[in-house]
């Protein structure tokens, strides 16, 4: 019955691989629709756009501080708000997303992976996405 052994080892190996993969890719379908384990700028802006629409409760096309809540601090809000009307249009919001995306993409390969997302810059980005 020695033929069983390699099969068991193969299974254990597979299980370990599956566990690692699951751990390394905690990205939801919303953030990573192509499930490659990383977020590219297009995915980030798509998720941000969906969140923007959800947060814009009065449907006027802008987010004010009340609608943004704790997602963006006062200082960051005024920095992302060039026309200084204290609200963010979708363009302004997506501009901030692009900025935070760049900050989170430490190795500048154009994607933010799970590890990069787990940094301070990554968490700041995530706040704008979900
Ligand atoms: Ca992806
Ligand atoms: Ca609004
Ligand atoms: Ca504005
Ligand atoms: Ca990266």
Short mmCIF file of N, CA and C and ligand atoms in Angstrom, two decimals:
data_model
loop_
_atom_site.label_atom_id
_atom_site.label_comp_id
_atom_site.label_asym_id
_atom_site.label_seq_id
_atom_site.Cartn_x
_atom_site.Cartn_y
_atom_site.Cartn_z
N UNK A 1 0.81 -1.21 0.00
CA UNK A 1 0.00 0.00 0.00
C UNK A 1 0.85 1.27 0.00
N UNK A 2 2.11 1.12 -0.46
CA UNK A 2 3.00 2.29 -0.41
C UNK A 2 2.59 3.32 -1.47
N UNK A 3 1.75 2.90 -2.40
CA UNK A 3 1.32 3.84 -3.45
C UNK A 3 0.46 4.97 -2.88
N UNK A 4 -0.07 4.78 -1.70
CA UNK A 4 -0.89 5.82 -1.08
C UNK A 4 -0.09 7.06 -0.69
N UNK A 5 1.17 6.79 -0.30
CA UNK A 5 1.96 7.87 0.30
C UNK A 5 2.09 9.11 -0.60
N UNK A 6 2.55 8.90 -1.84
CA UNK A 6 2.70 10.12 -2.67
C UNK A 6 1.39 10.88 -2.82
N UNK A 7 0.30 10.11 -2.89
CA UNK A 7 -1.00 10.77 -3.04
C UNK A 7 -1.31 11.65 -1.84
N UNK A 8 -1.00 11.13 -0.66
CA UNK A 8 -1.25 11.91 0.56
C UNK A 8 -0.37 13.16 0.57
N UNK A 9 0.90 12.95 0.19
CA UNK A 9 1.79 14.11 0.17
C UNK A 9 1.31 15.15 -0.83
N UNK A 10 0.84 14.66 -1.96
CA UNK A 10 0.35 15.58 -2.98
C UNK A 10 -0.83 16.37 -2.44
N UNK A 11 -1.69 15.68 -1.70
CA UNK A 11 -2.86 16.36 -1.14
C UNK A 11 -2.45 17.42 -0.12
N UNK A 12 -1.53 17.04 0.79
CA UNK A 12 -1.06 17.98 1.80
C UNK A 12 -0.43 19.19 1.12
N UNK A 13 0.35 18.92 0.08
CA UNK A 13 0.98 20.01 -0.66
C UNK A 13 -0.06 20.92 -1.27
N UNK A 14 -1.08 20.32 -1.84
CA UNK A 14 -2.13 21.11 -2.47
C UNK A 14 -2.86 21.97 -1.44
N UNK A 15 -3.17 21.34 -0.28
CA UNK A 15 -3.88 22.05 0.77
C UNK A 15 -3.06 23.25 1.26
N UNK A 16 -1.75 23.04 1.42
CA UNK A 16 -0.88 24.12 1.87
C UNK A 16 -0.88 25.24 0.83
N UNK A 17 -0.83 24.85 -0.44
CA UNK A 17 -0.84 25.84 -1.51
C UNK A 17 -2.15 26.63 -1.50
N UNK A 18 -3.25 25.90 -1.35
CA UNK A 18 -4.56 26.55 -1.34
C UNK A 18 -4.66 27.53 -0.18
N UNK A 19 -4.14 27.12 0.98
CA UNK A 19 -4.20 27.97 2.17
C UNK A 19 -3.38 29.24 1.94
N UNK A 20 -2.19 29.11 1.34
CA UNK A 20 -1.35 30.28 1.09
C UNK A 20 -2.03 31.23 0.13
N UNK A 21 -2.60 30.65 -0.92
CA UNK A 21 -3.25 31.48 -1.92
C UNK A 21 -4.41 32.25 -1.31
N UNK A 22 -5.19 31.57 -0.48
CA UNK A 22 -6.32 32.22 0.15
C UNK A 22 -5.85 33.35 1.05
N UNK A 23 -4.72 33.10 1.72
CA UNK A 23 -4.21 34.11 2.65
C UNK A 23 -3.66 35.31 1.89
N UNK A 24 -2.99 35.04 0.76
CA UNK A 24 -2.33 36.12 0.03
C UNK A 24 -3.32 36.93 -0.79
N UNK A 25 -4.54 36.43 -1.00
CA UNK A 25 -5.47 37.15 -1.86
C UNK A 25 -6.81 37.39 -1.16
N UNK A 26 -6.81 38.26 -0.15
CA UNK A 26 -8.07 38.51 0.55
C UNK A 26 -8.91 39.57 -0.17
N UNK A 27 -8.64 39.78 -1.45
CA UNK A 27 -9.34 40.84 -2.17
C UNK A 27 -10.71 40.37 -2.61
N UNK A 28 -11.69 41.22 -2.40
CA UNK A 28 -13.04 40.84 -2.78
C UNK A 28 -13.24 40.98 -4.28
N UNK A 29 -14.30 40.42 -4.76
CA UNK A 29 -14.63 40.47 -6.18
C UNK A 29 -14.85 41.90 -6.65
N UNK A 30 -15.34 42.73 -5.75
CA UNK A 30 -15.58 44.13 -6.11
C UNK A 30 -14.27 44.85 -6.41
N UNK A 31 -13.26 44.54 -5.58
CA UNK A 31 -11.99 45.24 -5.75
C UNK A 31 -11.13 44.62 -6.83
N UNK A 32 -11.32 43.32 -7.05
CA UNK A 32 -10.44 42.59 -7.96
C UNK A 32 -11.27 41.69 -8.87
N UNK A 33 -12.06 42.29 -9.76
CA UNK A 33 -12.97 41.48 -10.59
C UNK A 33 -12.27 40.46 -11.46
N UNK A 34 -11.03 40.71 -11.89
CA UNK A 34 -10.35 39.70 -12.71
C UNK A 34 -9.58 38.68 -11.86
N UNK A 35 -9.75 38.78 -10.54
CA UNK A 35 -9.18 37.85 -9.54
C UNK A 35 -7.73 37.46 -9.82
N UNK A 36 -6.91 38.44 -10.17
CA UNK A 36 -5.49 38.14 -10.32
C UNK A 36 -4.72 38.44 -9.03
N UNK A 37 -5.46 38.79 -7.97
CA UNK A 37 -4.82 38.99 -6.68
C UNK A 37 -4.25 40.39 -6.47
N UNK A 38 -4.40 41.24 -7.47
CA UNK A 38 -3.94 42.62 -7.30
C UNK A 38 -5.01 43.59 -7.80
N UNK A 39 -4.90 44.83 -7.37
CA UNK A 39 -5.82 45.87 -7.84
C UNK A 39 -5.05 46.77 -8.79
N UNK A 40 -5.52 46.91 -10.02
CA UNK A 40 -4.90 47.91 -10.89
C UNK A 40 -5.73 49.19 -10.81
N UNK A 41 -5.21 50.26 -11.42
CA UNK A 41 -5.86 51.56 -11.25
C UNK A 41 -7.29 51.53 -11.80
N UNK A 42 -7.48 50.80 -12.87
CA UNK A 42 -8.82 50.71 -13.47
C UNK A 42 -9.81 50.07 -12.49
N UNK A 43 -9.37 49.00 -11.84
CA UNK A 43 -10.22 48.33 -10.86
C UNK A 43 -10.49 49.25 -9.67
N UNK A 44 -9.44 49.96 -9.24
CA UNK A 44 -9.59 50.87 -8.10
C UNK A 44 -10.61 51.96 -8.43
N UNK A 45 -10.52 52.53 -9.64
CA UNK A 45 -11.42 53.62 -9.99
C UNK A 45 -12.84 53.13 -10.22
N UNK A 46 -12.97 51.90 -10.73
CA UNK A 46 -14.31 51.33 -10.89
C UNK A 46 -14.98 51.14 -9.53
N UNK A 47 -14.22 50.58 -8.57
CA UNK A 47 -14.76 50.37 -7.23
C UNK A 47 -15.06 51.72 -6.57
N UNK A 48 -14.15 52.69 -6.77
CA UNK A 48 -14.35 54.02 -6.18
C UNK A 48 -15.58 54.69 -6.76
N UNK A 49 -15.79 54.52 -8.07
CA UNK A 49 -16.97 55.12 -8.72
C UNK A 49 -18.26 54.55 -8.16
N UNK A 50 -18.28 53.23 -7.95
CA UNK A 50 -19.46 52.58 -7.37
C UNK A 50 -19.72 53.09 -5.96
N UNK A 51 -18.63 53.21 -5.17
CA UNK A 51 -18.77 53.71 -3.80
C UNK A 51 -19.25 55.16 -3.81
N UNK A 52 -18.70 55.96 -4.72
CA UNK A 52 -19.09 57.36 -4.83
C UNK A 52 -20.62 57.47 -5.01
N UNK A 53 -21.15 56.69 -5.96
CA UNK A 53 -22.59 56.73 -6.22
C UNK A 53 -23.40 56.30 -4.99
N UNK A 54 -22.84 55.33 -4.26
CA UNK A 54 -23.55 54.83 -3.08
C UNK A 54 -23.55 55.89 -1.97
N UNK A 55 -22.42 56.60 -1.84
CA UNK A 55 -22.31 57.58 -0.76
C UNK A 55 -23.08 58.86 -1.05
N UNK A 56 -23.28 59.14 -2.34
CA UNK A 56 -23.95 60.38 -2.74
C UNK A 56 -25.46 60.24 -2.53
N UNK A 57 -25.84 60.31 -1.27
CA UNK A 57 -27.23 60.00 -0.90
C UNK A 57 -28.24 60.96 -1.52
N UNK A 58 -27.85 62.24 -1.66
CA UNK A 58 -28.80 63.19 -2.22
C UNK A 58 -28.70 63.27 -3.75
N UNK A 59 -27.87 62.41 -4.35
CA UNK A 59 -27.74 62.29 -5.81
C UNK A 59 -27.49 63.61 -6.52
N UNK A 60 -26.69 64.48 -5.90
CA UNK A 60 -26.40 65.74 -6.58
C UNK A 60 -25.06 65.69 -7.31
N UNK A 61 -24.42 64.52 -7.28
CA UNK A 61 -23.17 64.36 -8.03
C UNK A 61 -21.93 64.82 -7.29
N UNK A 62 -22.09 65.19 -6.03
CA UNK A 62 -20.92 65.56 -5.22
C UNK A 62 -21.03 64.91 -3.85
N UNK A 63 -19.87 64.75 -3.23
CA UNK A 63 -19.85 64.25 -1.86
C UNK A 63 -19.42 65.38 -0.93
N UNK A 64 -20.21 65.67 0.09
CA UNK A 64 -19.80 66.64 1.09
C UNK A 64 -19.18 65.90 2.28
N UNK A 65 -18.67 66.67 3.25
CA UNK A 65 -17.96 66.07 4.38
C UNK A 65 -18.83 65.09 5.13
N UNK A 66 -20.11 65.36 5.19
CA UNK A 66 -21.03 64.49 5.92
C UNK A 66 -21.15 63.15 5.20
N UNK A 67 -21.25 63.22 3.87
CA UNK A 67 -21.36 61.98 3.10
C UNK A 67 -20.04 61.20 3.11
N UNK A 68 -18.94 61.92 3.17
CA UNK A 68 -17.63 61.26 3.16
C UNK A 68 -17.30 60.66 4.52
N UNK A 69 -17.88 61.23 5.58
CA UNK A 69 -17.62 60.77 6.95
C UNK A 69 -16.12 60.66 7.22
N UNK A 70 -15.68 59.52 7.74
CA UNK A 70 -14.27 59.41 8.16
C UNK A 70 -13.36 58.96 7.03
N UNK A 71 -13.89 58.89 5.81
CA UNK A 71 -13.08 58.36 4.73
C UNK A 71 -11.93 59.29 4.36
N UNK A 72 -12.20 60.58 4.45
CA UNK A 72 -11.19 61.56 4.09
C UNK A 72 -11.13 62.61 5.20
N UNK A 73 -9.94 62.87 5.72
CA UNK A 73 -9.76 63.90 6.74
C UNK A 73 -9.96 65.28 6.15
N UNK A 74 -10.12 66.27 7.04
CA UNK A 74 -10.35 67.65 6.60
C UNK A 74 -9.25 68.15 5.67
N UNK A 75 -8.01 67.86 6.07
CA UNK A 75 -6.86 68.35 5.32
C UNK A 75 -6.82 67.71 3.93
N UNK A 76 -7.04 66.39 3.90
CA UNK A 76 -7.01 65.66 2.63
C UNK A 76 -8.15 66.13 1.74
N UNK A 77 -9.29 66.42 2.37
CA UNK A 77 -10.44 66.88 1.60
C UNK A 77 -10.13 68.21 0.91
N UNK A 78 -9.57 69.15 1.64
CA UNK A 78 -9.32 70.44 1.01
C UNK A 78 -8.21 70.33 -0.03
N UNK A 79 -7.26 69.41 0.17
CA UNK A 79 -6.20 69.21 -0.82
C UNK A 79 -6.77 68.60 -2.11
N UNK A 80 -7.81 67.77 -1.96
CA UNK A 80 -8.38 67.09 -3.13
C UNK A 80 -9.50 67.92 -3.77
N UNK A 81 -9.70 69.12 -3.23
CA UNK A 81 -10.85 69.94 -3.63
C UNK A 81 -10.37 71.28 -4.20
N UNK A 82 -9.84 71.26 -5.43
CA UNK A 82 -9.22 72.47 -5.98
C UNK A 82 -10.18 73.65 -6.09
N UNK A 83 -11.47 73.42 -6.30
CA UNK A 83 -12.38 74.57 -6.42
C UNK A 83 -12.92 75.02 -5.06
N UNK A 84 -12.45 74.37 -3.99
CA UNK A 84 -12.73 74.80 -2.61
C UNK A 84 -14.22 75.01 -2.30
N UNK A 85 -15.07 74.16 -2.85
CA UNK A 85 -16.48 74.28 -2.49
C UNK A 85 -16.84 73.26 -1.40
N UNK A 86 -15.81 72.66 -0.81
CA UNK A 86 -15.98 71.71 0.30
C UNK A 86 -16.75 70.46 -0.07
N UNK A 87 -16.91 70.22 -1.34
CA UNK A 87 -17.47 68.94 -1.78
C UNK A 87 -16.56 68.37 -2.87
N UNK A 88 -16.64 67.08 -3.05
CA UNK A 88 -15.86 66.44 -4.11
C UNK A 88 -16.78 65.97 -5.22
N UNK A 89 -16.47 66.38 -6.45
CA UNK A 89 -17.15 65.79 -7.59
C UNK A 89 -16.51 64.42 -7.83
N UNK A 90 -17.10 63.65 -8.72
CA UNK A 90 -16.54 62.33 -8.99
C UNK A 90 -15.13 62.46 -9.55
N UNK A 91 -14.90 63.46 -10.40
CA UNK A 91 -13.56 63.66 -10.96
C UNK A 91 -12.55 63.94 -9.86
N UNK A 92 -12.94 64.81 -8.92
CA UNK A 92 -12.03 65.12 -7.81
C UNK A 92 -11.77 63.88 -6.96
N UNK A 93 -12.83 63.12 -6.74
CA UNK A 93 -12.73 61.90 -5.94
C UNK A 93 -11.80 60.90 -6.61
N UNK A 94 -12.00 60.69 -7.92
CA UNK A 94 -11.18 59.72 -8.63
C UNK A 94 -9.73 60.20 -8.75
N UNK A 95 -9.55 61.54 -8.77
CA UNK A 95 -8.19 62.09 -8.76
C UNK A 95 -7.47 61.72 -7.48
N UNK A 96 -8.20 61.82 -6.37
CA UNK A 96 -7.63 61.45 -5.07
C UNK A 96 -7.34 59.95 -5.03
N UNK A 97 -8.23 59.16 -5.62
CA UNK A 97 -8.00 57.72 -5.68
C UNK A 97 -6.70 57.42 -6.43
N UNK A 98 -6.51 58.09 -7.58
CA UNK A 98 -5.30 57.87 -8.37
C UNK A 98 -4.05 58.24 -7.57
N UNK A 99 -4.16 59.34 -6.82
CA UNK A 99 -3.04 59.79 -6.00
C UNK A 99 -2.71 58.77 -4.92
N UNK A 100 -3.74 58.31 -4.23
CA UNK A 100 -3.51 57.34 -3.16
C UNK A 100 -3.08 55.99 -3.71
N UNK A 101 -3.56 55.67 -4.90
CA UNK A 101 -3.16 54.43 -5.55
C UNK A 101 -1.65 54.45 -5.79
N UNK A 102 -1.17 55.59 -6.31
CA UNK A 102 0.26 55.74 -6.60
C UNK A 102 1.08 55.62 -5.32
N UNK A 103 0.57 56.21 -4.25
CA UNK A 103 1.28 56.17 -2.98
C UNK A 103 1.34 54.74 -2.43
N UNK A 104 0.25 53.98 -2.66
CA UNK A 104 0.19 52.62 -2.13
C UNK A 104 1.01 51.64 -2.96
N UNK A 105 1.20 51.96 -4.24
CA UNK A 105 1.94 51.07 -5.14
C UNK A 105 3.44 51.30 -4.97
N UNK A 106 3.96 50.76 -3.88
CA UNK A 106 5.33 51.06 -3.45
C UNK A 106 6.36 50.66 -4.51
N UNK A 107 6.17 49.49 -5.14
CA UNK A 107 7.16 49.04 -6.12
C UNK A 107 6.84 49.54 -7.53
N UNK A 108 5.83 50.42 -7.63
CA UNK A 108 5.49 51.09 -8.88
C UNK A 108 5.34 50.15 -10.07
N UNK A 109 4.70 48.99 -9.85
CA UNK A 109 4.47 48.09 -10.97
C UNK A 109 3.07 48.26 -11.55
N UNK A 110 2.37 49.30 -11.09
CA UNK A 110 1.06 49.60 -11.68
C UNK A 110 -0.09 48.86 -11.03
N UNK A 111 0.21 48.01 -10.05
CA UNK A 111 -0.86 47.33 -9.32
C UNK A 111 -0.58 47.40 -7.82
N UNK A 112 -1.65 47.31 -7.06
CA UNK A 112 -1.51 47.24 -5.61
C UNK A 112 -1.88 45.82 -5.19
N UNK A 113 -0.91 45.11 -4.62
CA UNK A 113 -1.19 43.74 -4.20
C UNK A 113 -1.61 43.73 -2.72
N UNK A 114 -1.93 42.53 -2.23
CA UNK A 114 -2.47 42.43 -0.87
C UNK A 114 -1.50 42.98 0.16
N UNK A 115 -0.21 42.77 -0.08
CA UNK A 115 0.80 43.23 0.87
C UNK A 115 0.85 44.76 0.88
N UNK A 116 0.82 45.35 -0.30
CA UNK A 116 0.86 46.81 -0.39
C UNK A 116 -0.40 47.42 0.22
N UNK A 117 -1.50 46.69 0.06
CA UNK A 117 -2.77 47.17 0.59
C UNK A 117 -2.76 47.17 2.12
N UNK A 118 -1.85 46.38 2.67
CA UNK A 118 -1.80 46.22 4.12
C UNK A 118 -0.90 47.27 4.78
N UNK A 119 -0.61 48.35 4.08
CA UNK A 119 0.22 49.42 4.63
C UNK A 119 -0.68 50.60 4.96
N UNK A 120 -0.07 51.65 5.52
CA UNK A 120 -0.85 52.83 5.86
C UNK A 120 -1.44 53.47 4.60
N UNK A 121 -0.60 53.56 3.56
CA UNK A 121 -1.04 54.14 2.29
C UNK A 121 -2.12 53.26 1.67
N UNK A 122 -1.96 51.93 1.82
CA UNK A 122 -2.93 51.00 1.27
C UNK A 122 -4.28 51.14 1.96
N UNK A 123 -4.23 51.32 3.27
CA UNK A 123 -5.49 51.46 4.01
C UNK A 123 -6.19 52.78 3.66
N UNK A 124 -5.39 53.81 3.44
CA UNK A 124 -5.96 55.10 3.03
C UNK A 124 -6.66 54.96 1.68
N UNK A 125 -6.04 54.18 0.79
CA UNK A 125 -6.65 53.93 -0.51
C UNK A 125 -7.94 53.14 -0.36
N UNK A 126 -7.88 52.12 0.47
CA UNK A 126 -9.01 51.22 0.66
C UNK A 126 -10.25 51.98 1.17
N UNK A 127 -10.02 53.00 1.97
CA UNK A 127 -11.13 53.79 2.51
C UNK A 127 -11.94 54.46 1.41
N UNK A 128 -11.29 54.68 0.27
CA UNK A 128 -12.00 55.34 -0.84
C UNK A 128 -12.68 54.33 -1.75
N UNK A 129 -12.40 53.05 -1.51
CA UNK A 129 -12.90 52.02 -2.43
C UNK A 129 -14.07 51.21 -1.89
N UNK A 130 -14.16 51.13 -0.56
CA UNK A 130 -15.25 50.33 -0.02
C UNK A 130 -15.69 50.80 1.35
CA1 LIG B 1 -7.07 42.59 -10.56
CA1 LIG B 2 -24.12 64.56 -2.25
CA1 LIG B 3 -14.98 70.55 -5.19
CA1 LIG B 4 2.71 47.24 -6.64
#
